[in-house]
CSV table of C-alpha atoms and ligand atoms in Angstrom, one decimal:
chain,number,residue,atom,x,y,z
A,1,MET,CA,-2.2,23.0,17.2
A,2,LEU,CA,-0.4,24.5,14.3
A,3,ILE,CA,3.2,25.6,14.6
A,4,LYS,CA,4.7,27.8,11.9
A,5,SER,CA,8.0,26.2,11.1
A,6,ARG,CA,10.7,27.9,9.0
A,7,LYS,CA,14.0,26.7,10.4
A,8,GLN,CA,15.5,23.3,10.8
A,9,SER,CA,16.1,24.3,14.4
A,10,ASP,CA,12.3,24.1,14.9
A,11,LEU,CA,12.3,20.4,14.1
A,12,PRO,CA,11.9,17.9,16.9
A,13,GLU,CA,15.2,16.2,17.8
A,14,ASN,CA,14.5,12.9,16.1
A,15,GLN,CA,13.7,14.5,12.8
A,16,ILE,CA,17.1,16.2,12.3
A,17,THR,CA,19.8,14.5,10.4
A,18,PRO,CA,23.1,15.7,11.9
A,19,GLU,CA,25.3,17.5,9.4
A,20,SER,CA,28.1,15.0,10.0
A,21,ALA,CA,25.9,12.0,9.1
A,22,TYR,CA,24.8,13.9,6.0
A,23,VAL,CA,28.3,14.5,4.8
A,24,SER,CA,29.5,11.0,5.3
A,25,ARG,CA,26.3,9.6,3.7
A,26,ARG,CA,27.1,11.8,0.7
A,27,SER,CA,30.5,10.5,0.3
A,28,VAL,CA,29.5,6.8,0.8
A,29,ILE,CA,26.9,7.2,-1.9
A,30,ARG,CA,29.3,8.9,-4.3
A,31,GLY,CA,31.6,5.9,-3.9
A,32,LEU,CA,28.8,3.4,-4.7
A,33,GLY,CA,27.8,5.5,-7.8
A,34,ALA,CA,31.2,5.1,-9.3
A,35,GLY,CA,31.0,1.3,-9.3
A,36,LEU,CA,27.6,-0.3,-9.0
A,37,GLY,CA,25.5,2.2,-10.9
A,38,LEU,CA,27.4,1.9,-14.2
A,39,ALA,CA,28.5,-1.7,-13.9
A,40,GLY,CA,25.1,-3.0,-12.7
A,41,LEU,CA,23.3,-1.7,-15.7
A,42,GLY,CA,25.9,-2.3,-18.3
A,43,GLY,CA,26.3,1.4,-19.1
A,44,LEU,CA,22.6,1.7,-20.2
A,45,VAL,CA,22.0,4.4,-17.6
A,46,THR,CA,23.9,7.7,-17.5
A,47,ALA,CA,25.6,7.9,-14.2
A,48,GLY,CA,24.4,11.5,-13.5
A,49,THR,CA,26.6,13.6,-11.5
A,50,GLY,CA,26.5,11.3,-8.5
A,51,ALA,CA,23.7,10.8,-5.9
A,52,PHE,CA,23.0,13.9,-3.9
A,53,ALA,CA,24.3,16.3,-6.4
A,54,ALA,CA,20.8,17.6,-6.3
A,55,GLU,CA,20.7,17.6,-2.5
A,56,ALA,CA,22.4,21.0,-2.4
A,57,LYS,CA,19.7,22.4,-4.6
A,58,ARG,CA,16.9,21.4,-2.3
A,59,LYS,CA,15.3,24.6,-0.8
A,60,PRO,CA,14.0,25.0,2.7
A,61,LEU,CA,10.2,25.4,2.7
A,62,ASP,CA,7.9,27.6,4.7
A,63,PHE,CA,5.1,25.5,6.1
A,64,THR,CA,2.8,24.8,9.1
A,65,ARG,CA,3.1,21.7,11.2
A,66,ASP,CA,0.6,19.8,13.3
A,67,LYS,CA,1.8,18.6,16.6
A,68,PRO,CA,3.7,15.4,15.7
A,69,ASP,CA,2.0,12.2,16.9
A,70,PRO,CA,4.4,10.8,19.6
A,71,ASP,CA,3.7,7.2,18.5
A,72,LEU,CA,5.0,7.7,15.0
A,73,VAL,CA,8.7,6.9,14.5
A,74,LEU,CA,10.0,8.6,11.3
A,75,THR,CA,12.0,6.8,8.6
A,76,PRO,CA,15.3,8.6,8.5
A,77,GLU,CA,15.7,11.0,5.6
A,78,ALA,CA,18.6,9.1,4.1
A,79,LYS,CA,16.4,6.0,3.8
A,80,VAL,CA,13.5,8.0,2.4
A,81,THR,CA,15.7,9.4,-0.3
A,82,ASN,CA,17.8,6.3,-1.1
A,83,HIS,CA,15.2,3.5,-1.2
A,84,ASN,CA,12.8,4.4,-4.0
A,85,ASN,CA,10.8,3.3,-7.0
A,86,PHE,CA,11.0,5.6,-10.0
A,87,TYR,CA,11.3,3.3,-13.0
A,88,GLU,CA,12.0,6.2,-15.3
A,89,PHE,CA,15.5,6.0,-13.7
A,90,GLY,CA,15.9,2.2,-13.4
A,91,THR,CA,14.2,-0.6,-11.5
A,92,GLY,CA,16.7,-1.0,-8.6
A,93,LYS,CA,15.9,0.6,-5.3
A,94,THR,CA,19.0,2.8,-5.4
A,95,ASP,CA,18.8,3.6,-9.2
A,96,PRO,CA,16.5,6.7,-8.7
A,97,ALA,CA,18.9,8.4,-6.3
A,98,GLN,CA,21.8,7.4,-8.5
A,99,ASN,CA,20.4,8.4,-11.9
A,100,SER,CA,17.9,11.2,-11.4
A,101,GLN,CA,20.2,13.9,-10.0
A,102,ASP,CA,20.4,15.9,-13.2
A,103,LEU,CA,16.6,16.0,-13.8
A,104,LYS,CA,15.8,19.6,-14.5
A,105,VAL,CA,13.0,20.4,-12.1
A,106,GLU,CA,13.0,24.2,-12.5
A,107,PRO,CA,11.1,25.7,-14.3
A,108,TRP,CA,8.2,23.2,-14.1
A,109,THR,CA,4.6,23.6,-15.2
A,110,LEU,CA,1.5,21.6,-14.3
A,111,THR,CA,-1.6,21.7,-16.5
A,112,VAL,CA,-5.1,21.0,-15.2
A,113,GLU,CA,-7.6,20.2,-18.0
A,114,GLY,CA,-10.6,18.1,-19.0
A,115,GLU,CA,-13.9,18.4,-17.1
A,116,VAL,CA,-13.2,21.7,-15.5
A,117,ALA,CA,-14.7,25.1,-16.1
A,118,LYS,CA,-11.4,26.9,-15.8
A,119,PRO,CA,-8.5,24.8,-17.3
A,120,GLY,CA,-5.1,26.2,-16.8
A,121,THR,CA,-1.3,25.8,-16.5
A,122,VAL,CA,0.5,26.8,-13.3
A,123,ASP,CA,4.1,27.5,-12.6
A,124,VAL,CA,4.8,25.0,-9.9
A,125,TRP,CA,7.6,27.0,-8.2
A,126,LYS,CA,5.3,30.0,-8.0
A,127,LEU,CA,2.5,27.8,-6.7
A,128,MET,CA,4.9,26.6,-3.9
A,129,ALA,CA,5.7,30.1,-2.9
A,130,ASP,CA,2.0,31.3,-3.0
A,131,THR,CA,0.3,28.3,-1.3
A,132,ASN,CA,0.0,27.7,2.4
A,133,LEU,CA,2.0,24.6,2.7
A,134,GLU,CA,1.6,22.1,5.6
A,135,GLU,CA,3.6,19.2,6.9
A,136,ARG,CA,1.7,15.8,6.9
A,137,ILE,CA,3.5,12.9,8.6
A,138,TYR,CA,2.0,9.9,6.8
A,139,ARG,CA,2.5,6.2,7.2
A,140,MET,CA,3.3,4.9,3.7
A,141,ARG,CA,3.0,1.3,2.5
A,142,CYS,CA,4.5,-0.1,-0.7
A,143,VAL,CA,3.0,-3.1,-2.5
A,144,GLU,CA,6.4,-4.8,-2.1
A,145,ALA,CA,5.6,-5.1,1.7
A,146,TRP,CA,7.9,-2.4,3.0
A,147,SER,CA,6.7,0.7,4.8
A,148,MET,CA,8.0,4.1,5.9
A,149,VAL,CA,6.8,7.1,7.9
A,150,ILE,CA,7.5,10.3,6.0
A,151,PRO,CA,7.1,14.0,6.9
A,152,TRP,CA,5.8,15.3,3.6
A,153,VAL,CA,5.2,19.0,2.9
A,154,GLY,CA,2.4,19.9,0.5
A,155,PHE,CA,-1.2,21.0,0.2
A,156,GLU,CA,-4.5,19.3,-0.3
A,157,LEU,CA,-5.2,18.0,-3.8
A,158,GLY,CA,-8.9,18.7,-3.4
A,159,LYS,CA,-8.4,22.4,-2.6
A,160,PHE,CA,-6.1,22.8,-5.5
A,161,LEU,CA,-8.5,21.1,-8.0
A,162,ALA,CA,-11.4,23.2,-6.7
A,163,ARG,CA,-9.6,26.3,-8.2
A,164,PHE,CA,-10.2,24.9,-11.7
A,165,GLU,CA,-13.9,24.3,-11.0
A,166,PRO,CA,-14.5,20.7,-11.8
A,167,THR,CA,-17.8,20.1,-13.7
A,168,SER,CA,-20.4,17.5,-12.7
A,169,ARG,CA,-19.0,15.1,-15.3
A,170,ALA,CA,-15.7,15.0,-13.5
A,171,LYS,CA,-15.8,11.5,-12.0
A,172,TYR,CA,-12.1,10.6,-12.0
A,173,VAL,CA,-8.8,12.4,-11.9
A,174,ALA,CA,-6.0,11.2,-14.3
A,175,PHE,CA,-2.3,12.1,-13.6
A,176,GLU,CA,0.7,12.0,-15.9
A,177,THR,CA,4.4,12.1,-15.2
A,178,LEU,CA,6.9,14.0,-17.4
A,179,TYR,CA,7.7,12.3,-20.7
A,180,ASP,CA,11.3,13.2,-21.6
A,181,PRO,CA,13.4,10.2,-22.8
A,182,GLN,CA,16.4,12.4,-23.0
A,183,GLN,CA,16.4,13.0,-19.3
A,184,MET,CA,14.8,9.7,-18.2
A,185,PRO,CA,16.8,6.6,-19.3
A,186,GLY,CA,14.0,4.2,-18.4
A,187,GLN,CA,11.9,5.8,-21.1
A,188,ARG,CA,14.6,5.1,-23.7
A,189,ASN,CA,15.1,1.5,-22.9
A,190,ARG,CA,12.4,-1.1,-22.0
A,191,ILE,CA,14.8,-3.1,-19.7
A,192,VAL,CA,15.9,-0.1,-17.7
A,193,GLY,CA,12.3,1.1,-17.5
A,194,GLY,CA,10.8,-2.2,-16.3
A,195,GLY,CA,8.6,-2.6,-19.4
A,196,ILE,CA,6.2,0.3,-18.4
A,197,ASP,CA,4.5,2.1,-21.3
A,198,TYR,CA,5.6,5.7,-20.6
A,199,PRO,CA,4.5,8.3,-19.6
A,200,TYR,CA,3.7,6.8,-16.2
A,201,VAL,CA,0.0,7.5,-15.5
A,202,GLU,CA,-2.2,7.1,-12.4
A,203,GLY,CA,-5.7,7.9,-11.4
A,204,LEU,CA,-8.1,8.4,-8.5
A,205,ARG,CA,-11.9,8.5,-8.2
A,206,ILE,CA,-13.0,12.1,-7.7
A,207,ASP,CA,-14.1,11.6,-4.1
A,208,GLU,CA,-10.7,10.0,-3.3
A,209,ALA,CA,-9.0,13.0,-4.9
A,210,MET,CA,-11.1,15.4,-2.9
A,211,HIS,CA,-10.5,13.6,0.4
A,212,PRO,CA,-8.5,15.9,2.7
A,213,LEU,CA,-5.8,13.2,3.3
A,214,SER,CA,-4.9,13.3,-0.4
A,215,ILE,CA,-2.1,15.8,-1.0
A,216,LEU,CA,0.2,17.0,-3.7
A,217,SER,CA,3.6,17.0,-2.1
A,218,VAL,CA,6.4,19.4,-3.0
A,219,GLY,CA,8.7,18.5,-0.2
A,220,LEU,CA,9.9,16.2,2.5
A,221,TYR,CA,11.8,16.7,5.7
A,222,GLY,CA,11.2,20.5,5.4
A,223,LYS,CA,12.9,20.9,2.1
A,224,THR,CA,11.8,20.7,-1.6
A,225,LEU,CA,11.7,17.1,-3.0
A,226,PRO,CA,14.8,15.5,-4.3
A,227,PRO,CA,14.3,14.2,-7.9
A,228,GLN,CA,14.2,10.6,-6.8
A,229,ASN,CA,11.2,11.3,-4.6
A,230,GLY,CA,9.3,12.9,-7.5
A,231,ALA,CA,10.4,16.6,-7.6
A,232,PRO,CA,9.1,19.1,-8.0
A,233,ILE,CA,5.5,17.8,-7.4
A,234,ARG,CA,4.0,14.3,-6.7
A,235,LEU,CA,0.9,12.7,-5.4
A,236,VAL,CA,0.6,11.2,-1.9
A,237,VAL,CA,-2.4,9.1,-0.9
A,238,PRO,CA,-1.6,7.4,2.4
A,239,TRP,CA,-4.3,4.7,2.5
A,240,LYS,CA,-3.2,3.3,-0.9
A,241,TYR,CA,-0.2,1.3,-1.9
A,242,GLY,CA,2.8,3.4,-2.9
A,243,PHE,CA,2.5,3.0,-6.7
A,244,LYS,CA,-0.5,5.4,-6.6
A,245,GLY,CA,1.9,8.1,-5.6
A,246,ILE,CA,2.8,9.3,-9.1
A,247,LYS,CA,5.9,11.4,-9.3
A,248,SER,CA,7.1,14.5,-11.2
A,249,ILE,CA,3.6,15.3,-12.4
A,250,VAL,CA,3.1,17.5,-15.5
A,251,LYS,CA,-0.6,17.0,-16.2
A,252,ILE,CA,-3.9,16.4,-14.3
A,253,LYS,CA,-7.0,15.7,-16.3
A,254,LEU,CA,-10.5,15.4,-14.8
A,255,VAL,CA,-12.4,12.8,-16.8
A,256,GLU,CA,-15.7,11.0,-16.9
A,257,LYS,CA,-14.4,7.4,-17.3
A,258,MET,CA,-11.9,5.5,-15.1
A,259,PRO,CA,-8.5,6.3,-16.6
A,260,PRO,CA,-5.8,3.7,-17.4
A,261,THR,CA,-3.0,3.3,-14.8
A,262,SER,CA,0.6,2.2,-15.5
A,263,TRP,CA,0.8,-0.8,-13.3
A,264,ASN,CA,-2.7,-2.0,-14.1
A,265,LYS,CA,-1.8,-1.9,-17.8
A,266,LEU,CA,1.4,-3.8,-17.2
A,267,LEU,CA,0.1,-6.5,-14.8
A,268,PRO,CA,-3.7,-6.3,-14.5
A,269,GLN,CA,-4.0,-9.4,-12.3
A,270,GLU,CA,-1.6,-7.9,-9.8
A,271,TYR,CA,-2.4,-4.2,-9.7
A,272,GLY,CA,-6.0,-2.9,-9.7
A,273,PHE,CA,-7.2,0.7,-10.0
A,274,TYR,CA,-8.1,1.1,-6.3
A,275,ALA,CA,-4.9,-0.2,-4.7
A,276,ASN,CA,-6.2,0.3,-1.2
A,277,VAL,CA,-3.9,-1.2,1.4
A,278,ASN,CA,-5.8,-4.4,2.2
A,279,PRO,CA,-4.0,-7.0,4.3
A,280,ALA,CA,-6.8,-9.5,3.6
A,281,VAL,CA,-6.0,-9.6,-0.1
A,282,ASP,CA,-2.7,-11.2,-1.0
A,283,HIS,CA,-0.7,-10.0,-3.9
A,284,PRO,CA,-0.8,-13.0,-6.3
A,285,ARG,CA,2.9,-13.6,-5.6
A,286,TRP,CA,3.2,-12.8,-1.9
A,287,SER,CA,1.2,-12.0,1.3
A,288,GLN,CA,0.2,-8.4,2.2
A,289,ALA,CA,-0.6,-9.3,5.8
A,290,SER,CA,2.6,-7.8,7.2
A,291,GLU,CA,5.3,-5.3,6.3
A,292,ARG,CA,8.9,-4.4,7.0
A,293,PHE,CA,9.0,-1.0,8.6
A,294,ILE,CA,12.1,0.9,7.4
A,295,GLY,CA,12.9,3.0,10.5
A,296,PRO,CA,16.0,4.2,12.2
A,297,GLY,CA,18.7,1.5,12.8
A,298,GLY,CA,20.6,-0.9,10.6
A,299,LEU,CA,19.5,-3.6,8.2
A,300,PHE,CA,19.0,-6.2,10.9
A,301,SER,CA,16.8,-4.1,13.0
A,302,VAL,CA,14.1,-3.8,10.3
A,303,LYS,CA,10.9,-4.5,12.1
A,304,ARG,CA,8.1,-6.7,10.6
A,305,GLN,CA,4.7,-5.5,11.7
A,306,LYS,CA,1.0,-6.2,10.9
A,307,THR,CA,-0.4,-4.2,8.0
A,308,LEU,CA,-3.6,-2.4,8.9
A,309,PRO,CA,-6.6,-2.0,6.5
A,310,PHE,CA,-6.4,1.2,4.6
A,311,ASN,CA,-2.9,1.5,6.1
A,312,GLY,CA,-4.4,2.6,9.4
A,313,TYR,CA,-6.5,5.4,7.9
A,314,GLY,CA,-9.8,3.4,7.9
A,315,GLU,CA,-11.6,5.7,10.2
A,316,GLU,CA,-11.1,8.5,7.8
A,317,VAL,CA,-11.6,6.8,4.5
A,318,ALA,CA,-13.5,3.5,4.8
A,319,SER,CA,-16.8,5.3,4.2
A,320,LEU,CA,-15.6,6.0,0.6
A,321,TYR,CA,-15.9,2.3,-0.1
A,322,THR,CA,-19.2,1.3,1.5
A,323,ASN,CA,-20.9,-1.5,-0.4
A,324,MET,CA,-17.9,-2.2,-2.5
A,325,ASP,CA,-16.4,-5.7,-2.6
A,326,LEU,CA,-12.7,-4.7,-2.0
A,327,ARG,CA,-11.5,-8.2,-3.0
A,328,LYS,CA,-13.0,-7.5,-6.4
A,329,PHE,CA,-12.0,-3.9,-6.6
A,330,TYR,CA,-8.4,-4.3,-5.5
B,401,MTE,N1,6.0,7.5,-10.3
B,401,MTE,C1,6.6,7.4,-11.5
B,401,MTE,N2,6.5,8.4,-12.4
B,401,MTE,N3,7.3,6.3,-11.8
B,401,MTE,C2,7.5,5.2,-10.9
B,401,MTE,O1,8.1,4.3,-11.3
B,401,MTE,N4,6.8,4.3,-8.8
B,401,MTE,C3,5.7,4.2,-7.8
B,401,MTE,C4,5.4,5.6,-7.2
B,401,MTE,N5,5.4,6.6,-8.2
B,401,MTE,C5,6.8,5.3,-9.7
B,401,MTE,C6,6.0,6.5,-9.4
B,401,MTE,C7,6.0,3.2,-6.7
B,401,MTE,S1,5.9,1.6,-7.2
B,401,MTE,C8,6.2,3.6,-5.4
B,401,MTE,S2,6.3,2.4,-4.2
B,401,MTE,C9,6.4,5.0,-5.1
B,401,MTE,O2,6.4,5.9,-6.2
B,401,MTE,C10,7.7,5.2,-4.3
B,401,MTE,O3,7.7,6.5,-3.8
B,401,MTE,P1,8.9,7.0,-2.9
B,401,MTE,O4,10.1,7.0,-3.7
B,401,MTE,O5,8.5,8.3,-2.4
B,401,MTE,O6,9.1,6.0,-1.8
């Protein structure tokens, strides 16, 4: 069943962050920002205007929602927005929230080019207003063995790409993040940026991109994305490790050959192109058999649980990989 949801009051009880929690969270984070952010990185990173300065700028979205799966416990919004990887803003988990708040996300354009009959550039904010957005509550699994359940808002990547009329030579889809060293301290300094060769790039095979579970997300928890989660538009592919979810995308190119991907370029033995969640294949430095679910509750209530093949989406996506040795194509 689809419910049209416009207001926060439509959200089920467990999805709402009380305003009081919000306010206190804000002040706690501001406090941290003044000390750790600057001291920790020796002043290499601009402090920004404090975490959650951009929170006030997040806009409510108009979207449809499937009836929530009662078995899925959501990761609280404060954890989704404060435990991130976005190396353009530093390699620590709280660096993105700390350092990305001044990222200018409006206006923003996204170019689709390459093997398409109708290449073009879209105004992302207009796209958001003109597209039927839907909420997708997805289990997410990071290669670092933590997981979250996140209520994304977005639209199917495949439907979006179809508008540009991919040609028969379009075998892969290459994605690129904004390159703007002035705004992104990690792009100015190799240490802050974790050694990645920027701009951050990612890729999917065309059938993966066209799969209805693959979305371009423009929001979470009913509002536009905060910068640290990849505002204004990012990729979400729930059966793959989190690093596939490239943030703040400015370019999508349909191509004939498998495109390079940032983590594969940096550490090819550890990160392959496919990056399907596979508990049977260990990361060279740790096991992938289980994960720590970041849910409601404090640090000591973090639950370790078994990781499922394809992150639990095997029924929907395993057929994309028939006859492939997924140990070889990791
Ligand atoms: N996109 C860009 N541009 N830069 C990054 O460093 N990190 C990736 C991915 N997308 C990253 C990125 C990794 S390693 C993960 S786990 C996810 O973003 C984290 O997404 P989240 O902040 O929504 O949890």
